[in-house]
Amino acid sequence: MSRAPVTTGIVVVTVVIHLLSWLWPPLWEQLFEIFSLANRLVTDGQWWRMFTVTLLHSQGVMHVAFNMLALYNLGPQVEQGLGPLRFGLLWGACAVAGSAFFIFLGDPNAVAVGASGAVFGLLGVWLASAVRRRKTPLGRSLLKQLGFWLVINAALPLIVPNLAWEAHLGGLLAGFGLGWIWRR
């Protein structure tokens, strides 16, 4: 990922925050109070939570591992294609879209953590690229792969409790839209 500085930076910062929070639980409590996506607090004006939610993950290792592995796999090629600035803007826009969907479609008192909305935004960019290339062998293959992962991720909220499907949907739609526009 040496040619993907934003992707690398997000992974490193998120993992360091997670490790420090795991080693020192009071830090997790403070970060959660200040940076989690608390719907009521965002609607009361604490808008930064729509971005900072991507840096926090639940205490278990699986949540941060899945999100960072997905970012590590989806991010570098997108960042290399867009450049660091546009990739950073894409990440932020997908995080905000995911957060907005979570706020408007979810419980007004709900609280969430994780980078899933932004990660699904990257999946949306890949999906837009695959749809544009659907008449080529590479495009068809990519569509099959992405379709498989989308079906699995659509089913996960039915099996795993407390997954923010609203954030997934918002990020995916934002990423698809931006990916479609930027490819033009």
C-alpha positions as semicolon CSV with decimal commas, in nm:
position;residue;x (nm);y (nm);z (nm)
1;M;0,000;0,000;0,000
2;S;0,298;0,233;-0,026
3;R;0,132;0,413;-0,317
4;A;-0,190;0,457;-0,119
5;P;-0,106;0,701;0,163
6;V;-0,465;0,781;0,265
7;T;-0,567;0,414;0,280
8;T;-0,254;0,332;0,479
9;G;-0,312;0,627;0,713
10;I;-0,672;0,530;0,784
11;V;-0,575;0,168;0,856
12;V;-0,285;0,267;1,083
13;V;-0,477;0,531;1,281
14;T;-0,780;0,305;1,324
15;V;-0,575;0,006;1,438
16;V;-0,368;0,219;1,678
17;I;-0,685;0,368;1,830
18;H;-0,831;0,020;1,863
19;L;-0,516;-0,123;2,027
20;L;-0,478;0,170;2,269
21;S;-0,846;0,146;2,360
22;W;-0,812;-0,226;2,421
23;L;-0,503;-0,177;2,640
24;W;-0,654;0,116;2,829
25;P;-1,036;0,084;2,851
26;P;-1,091;0,436;2,994
27;L;-0,959;0,572;2,663
28;W;-1,228;0,374;2,477
29;E;-1,497;0,520;2,700
30;Q;-1,376;0,876;2,637
31;L;-1,342;0,828;2,261
32;F;-1,683;0,662;2,245
33;E;-1,843;0,957;2,428
34;I;-1,684;1,211;2,193
35;F;-1,666;1,038;1,853
36;S;-1,935;0,768;1,822
37;L;-2,229;0,820;1,590
38;A;-2,499;0,908;1,843
39;N;-2,803;1,001;1,635
40;R;-2,955;1,235;1,891
41;L;-2,627;1,423;1,939
42;V;-2,569;1,460;1,565
43;T;-2,915;1,606;1,515
44;D;-2,835;1,843;1,804
45;G;-2,534;1,978;1,610
46;Q;-2,241;1,743;1,677
47;W;-2,188;1,683;1,303
48;W;-1,823;1,568;1,334
49;R;-1,949;1,233;1,460
50;M;-2,053;1,154;1,102
51;F;-1,679;1,134;1,017
52;T;-1,519;1,021;1,342
53;V;-1,741;0,714;1,365
54;T;-1,507;0,552;1,108
55;L;-1,215;0,553;1,353
56;L;-1,393;0,363;1,631
57;H;-1,487;-0,004;1,637
58;S;-1,647;-0,229;1,893
59;Q;-1,416;-0,380;2,153
60;G;-1,378;-0,718;1,983
61;V;-1,109;-0,770;1,723
62;M;-1,346;-0,900;1,452
63;H;-1,516;-0,565;1,384
64;V;-1,198;-0,369;1,326
65;A;-1,035;-0,663;1,146
66;F;-1,316;-0,703;0,892
67;N;-1,340;-0,330;0,820
68;M;-0,966;-0,276;0,787
69;L;-0,921;-0,590;0,577
70;A;-1,196;-0,468;0,344
71;L;-1,035;-0,122;0,328
72;Y;-0,694;-0,279;0,266
73;N;-0,836;-0,484;-0,023
74;L;-1,069;-0,226;-0,181
75;G;-0,889;0,101;-0,111
76;P;-0,543;0,106;-0,271
77;Q;-0,652;0,065;-0,634
78;V;-0,931;0,318;-0,591
79;E;-0,689;0,562;-0,428
80;Q;-0,429;0,510;-0,701
81;G;-0,694;0,577;-0,964
82;L;-0,839;0,886;-0,798
83;G;-0,535;1,025;-0,622
84;P;-0,506;1,084;-0,247
85;L;-0,716;1,403;-0,229
86;R;-1,013;1,268;-0,424
87;F;-0,989;0,937;-0,241
88;G;-0,998;1,120;0,094
89;L;-1,302;1,315;-0,025
90;L;-1,466;0,992;-0,140
91;W;-1,400;0,825;0,197
92;G;-1,543;1,124;0,383
93;A;-1,848;1,155;0,155
94;C;-1,929;0,784;0,191
95;A;-1,884;0,804;0,569
96;V;-2,124;1,099;0,585
97;A;-2,376;0,929;0,353
98;G;-2,363;0,612;0,562
99;S;-2,403;0,815;0,880
100;A;-2,693;1,013;0,731
101;F;-2,877;0,695;0,633
102;F;-2,818;0,555;0,983
103;I;-2,956;0,875;1,138
104;F;-3,261;0,913;0,914
105;L;-3,356;0,546;0,877
106;G;-3,259;0,430;1,224
107;D;-3,375;0,480;1,578
108;P;-3,333;0,843;1,691
109;N;-3,157;0,717;2,006
110;A;-2,925;0,471;1,829
111;V;-2,548;0,482;1,863
112;A;-2,299;0,321;1,625
113;V;-1,927;0,281;1,564
114;G;-1,733;0,154;1,266
115;A;-1,611;0,233;0,917
116;S;-1,866;0,016;0,735
117;G;-2,045;0,304;0,561
118;A;-1,720;0,432;0,410
119;V;-1,601;0,079;0,328
120;F;-1,929;0,008;0,151
121;G;-1,867;0,330;-0,041
122;L;-1,553;0,171;-0,183
123;L;-1,757;-0,134;-0,274
124;G;-1,996;0,103;-0,452
125;V;-1,709;0,254;-0,654
126;W;-1,601;-0,095;-0,760
127;L;-1,962;-0,180;-0,846
128;A;-1,996;0,130;-1,064
129;S;-1,678;0,033;-1,246
130;A;-1,802;-0,324;-1,297
131;V;-2,138;-0,205;-1,428
132;R;-1,964;0,024;-1,677
133;R;-1,747;-0,269;-1,793
134;R;-2,024;-0,532;-1,781
135;K;-1,983;-0,617;-2,151
136;T;-1,619;-0,718;-2,104
137;P;-1,495;-1,044;-1,950
138;L;-1,329;-0,849;-1,666
139;G;-1,647;-0,652;-1,598
140;R;-1,865;-0,964;-1,592
141;S;-1,624;-1,140;-1,358
142;L;-1,608;-0,839;-1,128
143;L;-1,989;-0,812;-1,125
144;K;-2,019;-1,177;-1,021
145;Q;-1,767;-1,133;-0,740
146;L;-1,923;-0,812;-0,614
147;G;-2,271;-0,959;-0,641
148;F;-2,164;-1,249;-0,422
149;W;-2,025;-1,015;-0,154
150;L;-2,328;-0,786;-0,171
151;V;-2,566;-1,079;-0,117
152;I;-2,363;-1,199;0,182
153;N;-2,350;-0,850;0,332
154;A;-2,720;-0,795;0,272
155;A;-2,794;-1,114;0,467
156;L;-2,557;-1,043;0,757
157;P;-2,790;-0,802;0,943
158;L;-3,047;-1,082;0,950
159;I;-2,799;-1,310;1,127
160;V;-2,567;-1,079;1,322
161;P;-2,733;-0,833;1,563
162;N;-2,645;-0,463;1,576
163;L;-2,510;-0,427;1,222
164;A;-2,585;-0,083;1,083
165;W;-2,740;-0,187;0,752
166;E;-2,850;0,174;0,706
167;A;-2,487;0,291;0,703
168;H;-2,395;0,010;0,462
169;L;-2,671;0,114;0,222
170;G;-2,591;0,486;0,241
171;G;-2,220;0,431;0,184
172;L;-2,281;0,189;-0,103
173;L;-2,516;0,429;-0,283
174;A;-2,282;0,725;-0,234
175;G;-1,982;0,527;-0,357
176;F;-2,172;0,398;-0,658
177;G;-2,291;0,748;-0,747
178;L;-1,950;0,908;-0,707
179;G;-1,780;0,620;-0,888
180;W;-2,023;0,657;-1,176
181;I;-1,971;1,034;-1,198
182;W;-1,592;1,023;-1,169
183;R;-1,559;0,758;-1,438
184;R;-1,736;0,986;-1,685
